[in-house]
């Protein structure tokens, strides 16, 4: 299992190289991996269908209880099959769509990394591992959405998606940490058994809100729905994979996975059902008013995601069954329609439905695939989309309360009728009616681009037809794949039987009403669109505007903070740092009470020679800040260092004294050599500034003096000293405790210091190696002879701060 999840990352690293050697067949070659993963995951269906589940675990950070563990049950297996199966078709499709693109190797790299990240999300058993893969999907989707990085629109869309979904990722981290803390485990397989404990805990509501924030941002639920249509700036293969079949369903997966732990309360029901219903209706209303094929599909995707969330909020067996089958149905028809829209754009040069028409003869295969997918989207029998729509209506009709039933049925009929209009705009308008001349001469797309739509749309028809004579179906999708997923969500026994004909009932009547409303709406769409234009003015004050206001406000705060805290003057940085430290430390000392004043106010006991050393250091420090001679300042600085060395010797630390003595000697010599030829000091600051600096320095020094007095007055209770003394030889085979501490126990700290020194040495070397005068002379030598040499620039005037 670990190899299956991580294989996508391995292939991604080799993708640019495979593209160079594979040429136009690179996509077909790399599609073998997701196709192989699909076969591998399908081999698990028989075990899972029998009610089994598997946990595969590898130690990762055992000290924290974090394992790289994977959980294979009906829910994770369904998502894994969708991710790998559609992923194989998208890799092939992307090779045809981006043929000739100089950066297509980078596209394969990002796409395969995203696929592996999504597999990690749906298969993770450890909640911390889930978060890691969750964030990887956000990062890789950012790279994919911003694939056309030269376009400002793509960069803005990628950043918007990253900020929205990344914010949800932080909420997810907080939610799963609380979940693991309350449940006593980081493993989903164990947390799923702690539903009663979690729901009865005082932190249940914060956990619920955090998990919903993560799911709603990822699955583009209101009020976070605006990022998904804007992400259509990405190449169509990215839209078809991320924004229809995989990434946007990660939030739905999270809700489904958390349902056994968090559902069954009023908070879950009203929040999940309510936001899902609002998203379903709002996005369906916006979808039919769009003219761009991808934006129509994007808003219809948001509406479908709202439907899935609403059904999970209802939580009944019928509703969960409807959600699972609709999840599969939507992945099939929406992936096909996105790829068909990309083929239209690729072969005609436009995605506007106003500029398309009569393409069925020029693009017969694409037209057929799009038509089949659109019929499934509209819920026409015998497509599986019809079965899905029937189950959705059944779930609404079996809700609790007459008012809730009326609300759910009305919302469902309205949204599904508008989805019929969207399906007509995508699949009927471009291919039927009078032929409209397009910017490019229209012709059928290459096989790499029509294979995916044909397979996905054909599956939507075949699965529906197979239910007419269930016994003749070689693969019972409902029993092998869908029923185990329903059982995983309900945490109990459940049976899902796909039946194309339920007889004459209320659900069938609602389906007929939906079809009539949808076709009537589509026939008069132009006039209806004009009537609704004034109402669309409300969109100017919608959530996307809130996002823009928030970003503008953030930039205003950032600019003001920068002007305040990053003035460019080192003395201001030091003053802010020192005063902040003084304030925080002083507040802590006062609020915590601190030790009795008698412990540190009384003067420490010192010998006369110690007092003499203290006075010498103090006088030398005063000379440093008052002298106008650099040599005198350097000499006084050396006196301070040598005085500290004497203190080390007096208190039994000769090794530190020798180190201090060596450093001070070397520093004095280097400073004298460097500063000897510099001009004398020039005072640029005013007396008021120097007085303020004195106050800041006095506050910092006074705080450190106080802390030292407190520490030395308190009894020594260090546990480190005996530990180092006892273990320096046993664990590190060293007799010198100080050396062992520096080399072994503080090895990473020492390595960090060495790294800092190495980086500084590289910087110094670069500055010494750089010769601006030589570079300028070389540039002048390259000028044409006809050009007169420029007047040498005067030497810059160097000003020295004090």
JSON list of N, CA, C and O in Angstrom, two decimals, residues 216-268:
[
{"chain": "A", "resi": 216, "resn": "UNK", "atom": "N", "xyz": [-15.55, 22.69, 3.86]},
{"chain": "A", "resi": 216, "resn": "UNK", "atom": "CA", "xyz": [-16.24, 23.69, 3.05]},
{"chain": "A", "resi": 216, "resn": "UNK", "atom": "C", "xyz": [-15.28, 24.46, 2.15]},
{"chain": "A", "resi": 216, "resn": "UNK", "atom": "O", "xyz": [-15.62, 24.80, 1.01]},
{"chain": "A", "resi": 217, "resn": "UNK", "atom": "N", "xyz": [-14.09, 24.76, 2.64]},
{"chain": "A", "resi": 217, "resn": "UNK", "atom": "CA", "xyz": [-13.13, 25.48, 1.79]},
{"chain": "A", "resi": 217, "resn": "UNK", "atom": "C", "xyz": [-12.63, 24.59, 0.67]},
{"chain": "A", "resi": 217, "resn": "UNK", "atom": "O", "xyz": [-12.49, 25.04, -0.47]},
{"chain": "A", "resi": 218, "resn": "UNK", "atom": "N", "xyz": [-12.37, 23.33, 0.96]},
{"chain": "A", "resi": 218, "resn": "UNK", "atom": "CA", "xyz": [-11.85, 22.42, -0.06]},
{"chain": "A", "resi": 218, "resn": "UNK", "atom": "C", "xyz": [-12.91, 22.09, -1.10]},
{"chain": "A", "resi": 218, "resn": "UNK", "atom": "O", "xyz": [-12.60, 21.99, -2.30]},
{"chain": "A", "resi": 219, "resn": "UNK", "atom": "N", "xyz": [-14.15, 21.91, -0.67]},
{"chain": "A", "resi": 219, "resn": "UNK", "atom": "CA", "xyz": [-15.22, 21.52, -1.58]},
{"chain": "A", "resi": 219, "resn": "UNK", "atom": "C", "xyz": [-16.05, 22.71, -2.04]},
{"chain": "A", "resi": 219, "resn": "UNK", "atom": "O", "xyz": [-17.17, 22.52, -2.53]},
{"chain": "A", "resi": 220, "resn": "UNK", "atom": "N", "xyz": [-15.51, 23.91, -1.88]},
{"chain": "A", "resi": 220, "resn": "UNK", "atom": "CA", "xyz": [-16.11, 25.12, -2.46]},
{"chain": "A", "resi": 220, "resn": "UNK", "atom": "C", "xyz": [-17.56, 25.32, -2.05]},
{"chain": "A", "resi": 220, "resn": "UNK", "atom": "O", "xyz": [-18.43, 25.62, -2.87]},
{"chain": "A", "resi": 221, "resn": "UNK", "atom": "N", "xyz": [-17.85, 25.18, -0.76]},
{"chain": "A", "resi": 221, "resn": "UNK", "atom": "CA", "xyz": [-19.19, 25.44, -0.26]},
{"chain": "A", "resi": 221, "resn": "UNK", "atom": "C", "xyz": [-19.35, 26.92, 0.08]},
{"chain": "A", "resi": 221, "resn": "UNK", "atom": "O", "xyz": [-18.39, 27.60, 0.42]},
{"chain": "A", "resi": 222, "resn": "UNK", "atom": "N", "xyz": [-20.57, 27.40, -0.02]},
{"chain": "A", "resi": 222, "resn": "UNK", "atom": "CA", "xyz": [-20.85, 28.79, 0.35]},
{"chain": "A", "resi": 222, "resn": "UNK", "atom": "C", "xyz": [-20.41, 29.02, 1.79]},
{"chain": "A", "resi": 222, "resn": "UNK", "atom": "O", "xyz": [-20.67, 28.20, 2.66]},
{"chain": "A", "resi": 223, "resn": "UNK", "atom": "N", "xyz": [-19.69, 30.11, 2.09]},
{"chain": "A", "resi": 223, "resn": "UNK", "atom": "CA", "xyz": [-19.35, 31.26, 1.23]},
{"chain": "A", "resi": 223, "resn": "UNK", "atom": "C", "xyz": [-17.96, 31.17, 0.59]},
{"chain": "A", "resi": 223, "resn": "UNK", "atom": "O", "xyz": [-17.40, 32.21, 0.21]},
{"chain": "A", "resi": 224, "resn": "UNK", "atom": "N", "xyz": [-17.41, 29.98, 0.47]},
{"chain": "A", "resi": 224, "resn": "UNK", "atom": "CA", "xyz": [-16.07, 29.82, -0.11]},
{"chain": "A", "resi": 224, "resn": "UNK", "atom": "C", "xyz": [-16.13, 29.31, -1.55]},
{"chain": "A", "resi": 224, "resn": "UNK", "atom": "O", "xyz": [-15.12, 28.85, -2.08]},
{"chain": "A", "resi": 225, "resn": "UNK", "atom": "N", "xyz": [-17.30, 29.39, -2.18]},
{"chain": "A", "resi": 225, "resn": "UNK", "atom": "CA", "xyz": [-17.48, 28.77, -3.49]},
{"chain": "A", "resi": 225, "resn": "UNK", "atom": "C", "xyz": [-16.81, 29.53, -4.62]},
{"chain": "A", "resi": 225, "resn": "UNK", "atom": "O", "xyz": [-16.61, 28.97, -5.70]},
{"chain": "A", "resi": 226, "resn": "UNK", "atom": "N", "xyz": [-16.43, 30.77, -4.41]},
{"chain": "A", "resi": 226, "resn": "UNK", "atom": "CA", "xyz": [-15.99, 31.62, -5.51]},
{"chain": "A", "resi": 226, "resn": "UNK", "atom": "C", "xyz": [-14.64, 31.20, -6.09]},
{"chain": "A", "resi": 226, "resn": "UNK", "atom": "O", "xyz": [-14.34, 31.52, -7.24]},
{"chain": "A", "resi": 227, "resn": "UNK", "atom": "N", "xyz": [-13.82, 30.49, -5.30]},
{"chain": "A", "resi": 227, "resn": "UNK", "atom": "CA", "xyz": [-12.48, 30.18, -5.81]},
{"chain": "A", "resi": 227, "resn": "UNK", "atom": "C", "xyz": [-12.51, 29.15, -6.93]},
{"chain": "A", "resi": 227, "resn": "UNK", "atom": "O", "xyz": [-11.62, 29.15, -7.80]},
{"chain": "A", "resi": 228, "resn": "UNK", "atom": "N", "xyz": [-13.50, 28.26, -6.93]},
{"chain": "A", "resi": 228, "resn": "UNK", "atom": "CA", "xyz": [-13.51, 27.18, -7.91]},
{"chain": "A", "resi": 228, "resn": "UNK", "atom": "C", "xyz": [-13.73, 27.68, -9.34]},
{"chain": "A", "resi": 228, "resn": "UNK", "atom": "O", "xyz": [-12.99, 27.31, -10.25]},
{"chain": "A", "resi": 229, "resn": "UNK", "atom": "N", "xyz": [-14.74, 28.53, -9.61]},
{"chain": "A", "resi": 229, "resn": "UNK", "atom": "CA", "xyz": [-14.88, 29.05, -10.99]},
{"chain": "A", "resi": 229, "resn": "UNK", "atom": "C", "xyz": [-13.66, 29.85, -11.44]},
{"chain": "A", "resi": 229, "resn": "UNK", "atom": "O", "xyz": [-13.28, 29.79, -12.61]},
{"chain": "A", "resi": 230, "resn": "UNK", "atom": "N", "xyz": [-13.04, 30.59, -10.52]},
{"chain": "A", "resi": 230, "resn": "UNK", "atom": "CA", "xyz": [-11.85, 31.35, -10.91]},
{"chain": "A", "resi": 230, "resn": "UNK", "atom": "C", "xyz": [-10.69, 30.43, -11.25]},
{"chain": "A", "resi": 230, "resn": "UNK", "atom": "O", "xyz": [-9.80, 30.79, -12.02]},
{"chain": "A", "resi": 231, "resn": "UNK", "atom": "N", "xyz": [-10.68, 29.22, -10.67]},
{"chain": "A", "resi": 231, "resn": "UNK", "atom": "CA", "xyz": [-9.61, 28.26, -10.95]},
{"chain": "A", "resi": 231, "resn": "UNK", "atom": "C", "xyz": [-9.69, 27.70, -12.36]},
{"chain": "A", "resi": 231, "resn": "UNK", "atom": "O", "xyz": [-8.80, 26.94, -12.77]},
{"chain": "A", "resi": 232, "resn": "UNK", "atom": "N", "xyz": [-10.72, 28.08, -13.11]},
{"chain": "A", "resi": 232, "resn": "UNK", "atom": "CA", "xyz": [-10.81, 27.62, -14.51]},
{"chain": "A", "resi": 232, "resn": "UNK", "atom": "C", "xyz": [-9.75, 28.26, -15.39]},
{"chain": "A", "resi": 232, "resn": "UNK", "atom": "O", "xyz": [-9.64, 27.95, -16.58]},
{"chain": "A", "resi": 233, "resn": "UNK", "atom": "N", "xyz": [-8.95, 29.15, -14.82]},
{"chain": "A", "resi": 233, "resn": "UNK", "atom": "CA", "xyz": [-7.79, 29.68, -15.56]},
{"chain": "A", "resi": 233, "resn": "UNK", "atom": "C", "xyz": [-6.76, 28.60, -15.80]},
{"chain": "A", "resi": 233, "resn": "UNK", "atom": "O", "xyz": [-5.85, 28.77, -16.62]},
{"chain": "A", "resi": 234, "resn": "UNK", "atom": "N", "xyz": [-6.88, 27.48, -15.11]},
{"chain": "A", "resi": 234, "resn": "UNK", "atom": "CA", "xyz": [-5.96, 26.36, -15.30]},
{"chain": "A", "resi": 234, "resn": "UNK", "atom": "C", "xyz": [-6.23, 25.67, -16.63]},
{"chain": "A", "resi": 234, "resn": "UNK", "atom": "O", "xyz": [-7.30, 25.82, -17.23]},
{"chain": "A", "resi": 235, "resn": "UNK", "atom": "N", "xyz": [-5.27, 24.90, -17.16]},
{"chain": "A", "resi": 235, "resn": "UNK", "atom": "CA", "xyz": [-5.53, 24.11, -18.36]},
{"chain": "A", "resi": 235, "resn": "UNK", "atom": "C", "xyz": [-6.70, 23.15, -18.13]},
{"chain": "A", "resi": 235, "resn": "UNK", "atom": "O", "xyz": [-6.95, 22.70, -17.01]},
{"chain": "A", "resi": 236, "resn": "UNK", "atom": "N", "xyz": [-7.42, 22.81, -19.19]},
{"chain": "A", "resi": 236, "resn": "UNK", "atom": "CA", "xyz": [-8.61, 21.97, -19.06]},
{"chain": "A", "resi": 236, "resn": "UNK", "atom": "C", "xyz": [-8.31, 20.62, -18.43]},
{"chain": "A", "resi": 236, "resn": "UNK", "atom": "O", "xyz": [-9.14, 20.13, -17.64]},
{"chain": "A", "resi": 237, "resn": "UNK", "atom": "N", "xyz": [-7.19, 19.94, -18.70]},
{"chain": "A", "resi": 237, "resn": "UNK", "atom": "CA", "xyz": [-6.94, 18.68, -17.99]},
{"chain": "A", "resi": 237, "resn": "UNK", "atom": "C", "xyz": [-6.92, 18.86, -16.48]},
{"chain": "A", "resi": 237, "resn": "UNK", "atom": "O", "xyz": [-7.38, 17.97, -15.75]},
{"chain": "A", "resi": 238, "resn": "UNK", "atom": "N", "xyz": [-6.41, 19.99, -16.02]},
{"chain": "A", "resi": 238, "resn": "UNK", "atom": "CA", "xyz": [-6.40, 20.26, -14.59]},
{"chain": "A", "resi": 238, "resn": "UNK", "atom": "C", "xyz": [-7.82, 20.44, -14.07]},
{"chain": "A", "resi": 238, "resn": "UNK", "atom": "O", "xyz": [-8.21, 19.88, -13.03]},
{"chain": "A", "resi": 239, "resn": "UNK", "atom": "N", "xyz": [-8.63, 21.19, -14.81]},
{"chain": "A", "resi": 239, "resn": "UNK", "atom": "CA", "xyz": [-10.02, 21.40, -14.40]},
{"chain": "A", "resi": 239, "resn": "UNK", "atom": "C", "xyz": [-10.79, 20.09, -14.38]},
{"chain": "A", "resi": 239, "resn": "UNK", "atom": "O", "xyz": [-11.59, 19.83, -13.48]},
{"chain": "A", "resi": 240, "resn": "UNK", "atom": "N", "xyz": [-10.57, 19.26, -15.39]},
{"chain": "A", "resi": 240, "resn": "UNK", "atom": "CA", "xyz": [-11.30, 18.00, -15.48]},
{"chain": "A", "resi": 240, "resn": "UNK", "atom": "C", "xyz": [-10.93, 17.06, -14.34]},
{"chain": "A", "resi": 240, "resn": "UNK", "atom": "O", "xyz": [-11.78, 16.29, -13.87]},
{"chain": "A", "resi": 241, "resn": "UNK", "atom": "N", "xyz": [-9.71, 17.12, -13.87]},
{"chain": "A", "resi": 241, "resn": "UNK", "atom": "CA", "xyz": [-9.26, 16.19, -12.82]},
{"chain": "A", "resi": 241, "resn": "UNK", "atom": "C", "xyz": [-9.47, 16.75, -11.43]},
{"chain": "A", "resi": 241, "resn": "UNK", "atom": "O", "xyz": [-10.12, 16.13, -10.58]},
{"chain": "A", "resi": 242, "resn": "UNK", "atom": "N", "xyz": [-8.94, 17.94, -11.19]},
{"chain": "A", "resi": 242, "resn": "UNK", "atom": "CA", "xyz": [-9.01, 18.52, -9.85]},
{"chain": "A", "resi": 242, "resn": "UNK", "atom": "C", "xyz": [-10.40, 18.99, -9.51]},
{"chain": "A", "resi": 242, "resn": "UNK", "atom": "O", "xyz": [-10.90, 18.74, -8.41]},
{"chain": "A", "resi": 243, "resn": "UNK", "atom": "N", "xyz": [-11.03, 19.70, -10.43]},
{"chain": "A", "resi": 243, "resn": "UNK", "atom": "CA", "xyz": [-12.22, 20.47, -10.10]},
{"chain": "A", "resi": 243, "resn": "UNK", "atom": "C", "xyz": [-13.51, 19.79, -10.51]},
{"chain": "A", "resi": 243, "resn": "UNK", "atom": "O", "xyz": [-14.56, 20.44, -10.55]},
{"chain": "A", "resi": 244, "resn": "UNK", "atom": "N", "xyz": [-13.45, 18.50, -10.82]},
{"chain": "A", "resi": 244, "resn": "UNK", "atom": "CA", "xyz": [-14.69, 17.77, -11.07]},
{"chain": "A", "resi": 244, "resn": "UNK", "atom": "C", "xyz": [-14.67, 16.42, -10.37]},
{"chain": "A", "resi": 244, "resn": "UNK", "atom": "O", "xyz": [-15.67, 16.01, -9.80]},
{"chain": "A", "resi": 245, "resn": "UNK", "atom": "N", "xyz": [-13.54, 15.72, -10.41]},
{"chain": "A", "resi": 245, "resn": "UNK", "atom": "CA", "xyz": [-13.53, 14.34, -9.95]},
{"chain": "A", "resi": 245, "resn": "UNK", "atom": "C", "xyz": [-12.76, 14.12, -8.65]},
{"chain": "A", "resi": 245, "resn": "UNK", "atom": "O", "xyz": [-13.05, 13.17, -7.93]},
{"chain": "A", "resi": 246, "resn": "UNK", "atom": "N", "xyz": [-11.78, 14.96, -8.33]},
{"chain": "A", "resi": 246, "resn": "UNK", "atom": "CA", "xyz": [-10.90, 14.58, -7.21]},
{"chain": "A", "resi": 246, "resn": "UNK", "atom": "C", "xyz": [-10.79, 15.65, -6.13]},
{"chain": "A", "resi": 246, "resn": "UNK", "atom": "O", "xyz": [-11.43, 15.54, -5.09]},
{"chain": "A", "resi": 247, "resn": "UNK", "atom": "N", "xyz": [-10.01, 16.69, -6.36]},
{"chain": "A", "resi": 247, "resn": "UNK", "atom": "CA", "xyz": [-9.65, 17.59, -5.26]},
{"chain": "A", "resi": 247, "resn": "UNK", "atom": "C", "xyz": [-10.88, 18.18, -4.57]},
{"chain": "A", "resi": 247, "resn": "UNK", "atom": "O", "xyz": [-10.96, 18.19, -3.34]},
{"chain": "A", "resi": 248, "resn": "UNK", "atom": "N", "xyz": [-11.84, 18.66, -5.33]},
{"chain": "A", "resi": 248, "resn": "UNK", "atom": "CA", "xyz": [-12.99, 19.31, -4.71]},
{"chain": "A", "resi": 248, "resn": "UNK", "atom": "C", "xyz": [-13.85, 18.32, -3.94]},
{"chain": "A", "resi": 248, "resn": "UNK", "atom": "O", "xyz": [-14.69, 18.73, -3.14]},
{"chain": "A", "resi": 249, "resn": "UNK", "atom": "N", "xyz": [-13.66, 17.04, -4.19]},
{"chain": "A", "resi": 249, "resn": "UNK", "atom": "CA", "xyz": [-14.40, 16.04, -3.43]},
{"chain": "A", "resi": 249, "resn": "UNK", "atom": "C", "xyz": [-13.65, 15.62, -2.16]},
{"chain": "A", "resi": 249, "resn": "UNK", "atom": "O", "xyz": [-14.14, 14.77, -1.40]},
{"chain": "A", "resi": 250, "resn": "UNK", "atom": "N", "xyz": [-12.46, 16.18, -1.94]},
{"chain": "A", "resi": 250, "resn": "UNK", "atom": "CA", "xyz": [-11.73, 15.87, -0.70]},
{"chain": "A", "resi": 250, "resn": "UNK", "atom": "C", "xyz": [-12.52, 16.34, 0.52]},
{"chain": "A", "resi": 250, "resn": "UNK", "atom": "O", "xyz": [-12.54, 15.66, 1.55]},
{"chain": "A", "resi": 251, "resn": "UNK", "atom": "N", "xyz": [-13.16, 17.49, 0.42]},
{"chain": "A", "resi": 251, "resn": "UNK", "atom": "CA", "xyz": [-13.99, 17.95, 1.53]},
{"chain": "A", "resi": 251, "resn": "UNK", "atom": "C", "xyz": [-15.18, 17.04, 1.77]},
{"chain": "A", "resi": 251, "resn": "UNK", "atom": "O", "xyz": [-15.56, 16.77, 2.92]},
{"chain": "A", "resi": 252, "resn": "UNK", "atom": "N", "xyz": [-15.79, 16.56, 0.68]},
{"chain": "A", "resi": 252, "resn": "UNK", "atom": "CA", "xyz": [-16.89, 15.61, 0.81]},
{"chain": "A", "resi": 252, "resn": "UNK", "atom": "C", "xyz": [-16.39, 14.33, 1.48]},
{"chain": "A", "resi": 252, "resn": "UNK", "atom": "O", "xyz": [-17.06, 13.75, 2.35]},
{"chain": "A", "resi": 253, "resn": "UNK", "atom": "N", "xyz": [-15.21, 13.88, 1.08]},
{"chain": "A", "resi": 253, "resn": "UNK", "atom": "CA", "xyz": [-14.62, 12.69, 1.71]},
{"chain": "A", "resi": 253, "resn": "UNK", "atom": "C", "xyz": [-14.42, 12.92, 3.20]},
{"chain": "A", "resi": 253, "resn": "UNK", "atom": "O", "xyz": [-14.71, 12.03, 4.02]},
{"chain": "A", "resi": 254, "resn": "UNK", "atom": "N", "xyz": [-13.92, 14.08, 3.58]},
{"chain": "A", "resi": 254, "resn": "UNK", "atom": "CA", "xyz": [-13.67, 14.37, 4.99]},
{"chain": "A", "resi": 254, "resn": "UNK", "atom": "C", "xyz": [-14.97, 14.31, 5.78]},
{"chain": "A", "resi": 254, "resn": "UNK", "atom": "O", "xyz": [-15.01, 13.76, 6.89]},
{"chain": "A", "resi": 255, "resn": "UNK", "atom": "N", "xyz": [-16.04, 14.90, 5.23]},
{"chain": "A", "resi": 255, "resn": "UNK", "atom": "CA", "xyz": [-17.33, 14.85, 5.92]},
{"chain": "A", "resi": 255, "resn": "UNK", "atom": "C", "xyz": [-17.84, 13.42, 6.04]},
{"chain": "A", "resi": 255, "resn": "UNK", "atom": "O", "xyz": [-18.37, 13.02, 7.09]},
{"chain": "A", "resi": 256, "resn": "UNK", "atom": "N", "xyz": [-17.68, 12.65, 4.96]},
{"chain": "A", "resi": 256, "resn": "UNK", "atom": "CA", "xyz": [-18.13, 11.26, 5.00]},
{"chain": "A", "resi": 256, "resn": "UNK", "atom": "C", "xyz": [-17.32, 10.45, 6.00]},
{"chain": "A", "resi": 256, "resn": "UNK", "atom": "O", "xyz": [-17.87, 9.64, 6.76]},
{"chain": "A", "resi": 257, "resn": "UNK", "atom": "N", "xyz": [-16.01, 10.67, 6.06]},
{"chain": "A", "resi": 257, "resn": "UNK", "atom": "CA", "xyz": [-15.15, 9.93, 6.99]},
{"chain": "A", "resi": 257, "resn": "UNK", "atom": "C", "xyz": [-15.46, 10.32, 8.43]},
{"chain": "A", "resi": 257, "resn": "UNK", "atom": "O", "xyz": [-15.44, 9.47, 9.34]},
{"chain": "A", "resi": 258, "resn": "UNK", "atom": "N", "xyz": [-15.73, 11.59, 8.66]},
{"chain": "A", "resi": 258, "resn": "UNK", "atom": "CA", "xyz": [-15.99, 12.06, 10.03]},
{"chain": "A", "resi": 258, "resn": "UNK", "atom": "C", "xyz": [-17.43, 11.84, 10.46]},
{"chain": "A", "resi": 258, "resn": "UNK", "atom": "O", "xyz": [-17.75, 12.05, 11.64]},
{"chain": "A", "resi": 259, "resn": "UNK", "atom": "N", "xyz": [-18.29, 11.43, 9.54]},
{"chain": "A", "resi": 259, "resn": "UNK", "atom": "CA", "xyz": [-19.70, 11.28, 9.86]},
{"chain": "A", "resi": 259, "resn": "UNK", "atom": "C", "xyz": [-19.97, 10.34, 11.04]},
{"chain": "A", "resi": 259, "resn": "UNK", "atom": "O", "xyz": [-20.77, 10.67, 11.93]},
{"chain": "A", "resi": 260, "resn": "UNK", "atom": "N", "xyz": [-19.35, 9.16, 11.12]},
{"chain": "A", "resi": 260, "resn": "UNK", "atom": "CA", "xyz": [-19.62, 8.30, 12.28]},
{"chain": "A", "resi": 260, "resn": "UNK", "atom": "C", "xyz": [-19.23, 8.94, 13.61]},
{"chain": "A", "resi": 260, "resn": "UNK", "atom": "O", "xyz": [-19.77, 8.56, 14.66]},
{"chain": "A", "resi": 261, "resn": "UNK", "atom": "N", "xyz": [-18.32, 9.89, 13.60]},
{"chain": "A", "resi": 261, "resn": "UNK", "atom": "CA", "xyz": [-17.87, 10.53, 14.84]},
{"chain": "A", "resi": 261, "resn": "UNK", "atom": "C", "xyz": [-18.65, 11.79, 15.17]},
{"chain": "A", "resi": 261, "resn": "UNK", "atom": "O", "xyz": [-18.87, 12.11, 16.34]},
{"chain": "A", "resi": 262, "resn": "UNK", "atom": "N", "xyz": [-19.04, 12.55, 14.15]},
{"chain": "A", "resi": 262, "resn": "UNK", "atom": "CA", "xyz": [-19.60, 13.89, 14.39]},
{"chain": "A", "resi": 262, "resn": "UNK", "atom": "C", "xyz": [-21.08, 14.02, 14.06]},
{"chain": "A", "resi": 262, "resn": "UNK", "atom": "O", "xyz": [-21.71, 14.99, 14.50]},
{"chain": "A", "resi": 263, "resn": "UNK", "atom": "N", "xyz": [-21.65, 13.12, 13.28]},
{"chain": "A", "resi": 263, "resn": "UNK", "atom": "CA", "xyz": [-23.05, 13.26, 12.88]},
{"chain": "A", "resi": 263, "resn": "UNK", "atom": "C", "xyz": [-23.98, 12.82, 14.00]},
{"chain": "A", "resi": 263, "resn": "UNK", "atom": "O", "xyz": [-23.56, 12.27, 15.01]},
{"chain": "A", "resi": 264, "resn": "UNK", "atom": "N", "xyz": [-25.27, 13.06, 13.76]},
{"chain": "A", "resi": 264, "resn": "UNK", "atom": "CA", "xyz": [-26.27, 12.67, 14.75]},
{"chain": "A", "resi": 264, "resn": "UNK", "atom": "C", "xyz": [-26.62, 13.76, 15.74]},
{"chain": "A", "resi": 264, "resn": "UNK", "atom": "O", "xyz": [-27.36, 13.52, 16.70]},
{"chain": "A", "resi": 265, "resn": "UNK", "atom": "N", "xyz": [-26.14, 14.97, 15.54]},
{"chain": "A", "resi": 265, "resn": "UNK", "atom": "CA", "xyz": [-26.47, 16.10, 16.41]},
{"chain": "A", "resi": 265, "resn": "UNK", "atom": "C", "xyz": [-27.17, 17.18, 15.60]},
{"chain": "A", "resi": 265, "resn": "UNK", "atom": "O", "xyz": [-27.12, 17.21, 14.37]},
{"chain": "A", "resi": 266, "resn": "UNK", "atom": "N", "xyz": [-27.82, 18.10, 16.32]},
{"chain": "A", "resi": 266, "resn": "UNK", "atom": "CA", "xyz": [-28.48, 19.20, 15.63]},
{"chain": "A", "resi": 266, "resn": "UNK", "atom": "C", "xyz": [-27.50, 20.11, 14.92]},
{"chain": "A", "resi": 266, "resn": "UNK", "atom": "O", "xyz": [-27.79, 20.62, 13.84]},
{"chain": "A", "resi": 267, "resn": "UNK", "atom": "N", "xyz": [-26.33, 20.30, 15.52]},
{"chain": "A", "resi": 267, "resn": "UNK", "atom": "CA", "xyz": [-25.32, 21.15, 14.88]},
{"chain": "A", "resi": 267, "resn": "UNK", "atom": "C", "xyz": [-24.89, 20.59, 13.54]},
{"chain": "A", "resi": 267, "resn": "UNK", "atom": "O", "xyz": [-24.79, 21.32, 12.55]},
{"chain": "A", "resi": 268, "resn": "UNK", "atom": "N", "xyz": [-24.60, 19.29, 13.50]},
{"chain": "A", "resi": 268, "resn": "UNK", "atom": "CA", "xyz": [-24.23, 18.65, 12.23]},
{"chain": "A", "resi": 268, "resn": "UNK", "atom": "C", "xyz": [-25.36, 18.78, 11.21]},
{"chain": "A", "resi": 268, "resn": "UNK", "atom": "O", "xyz": [-25.13, 19.16, 10.06]}
]
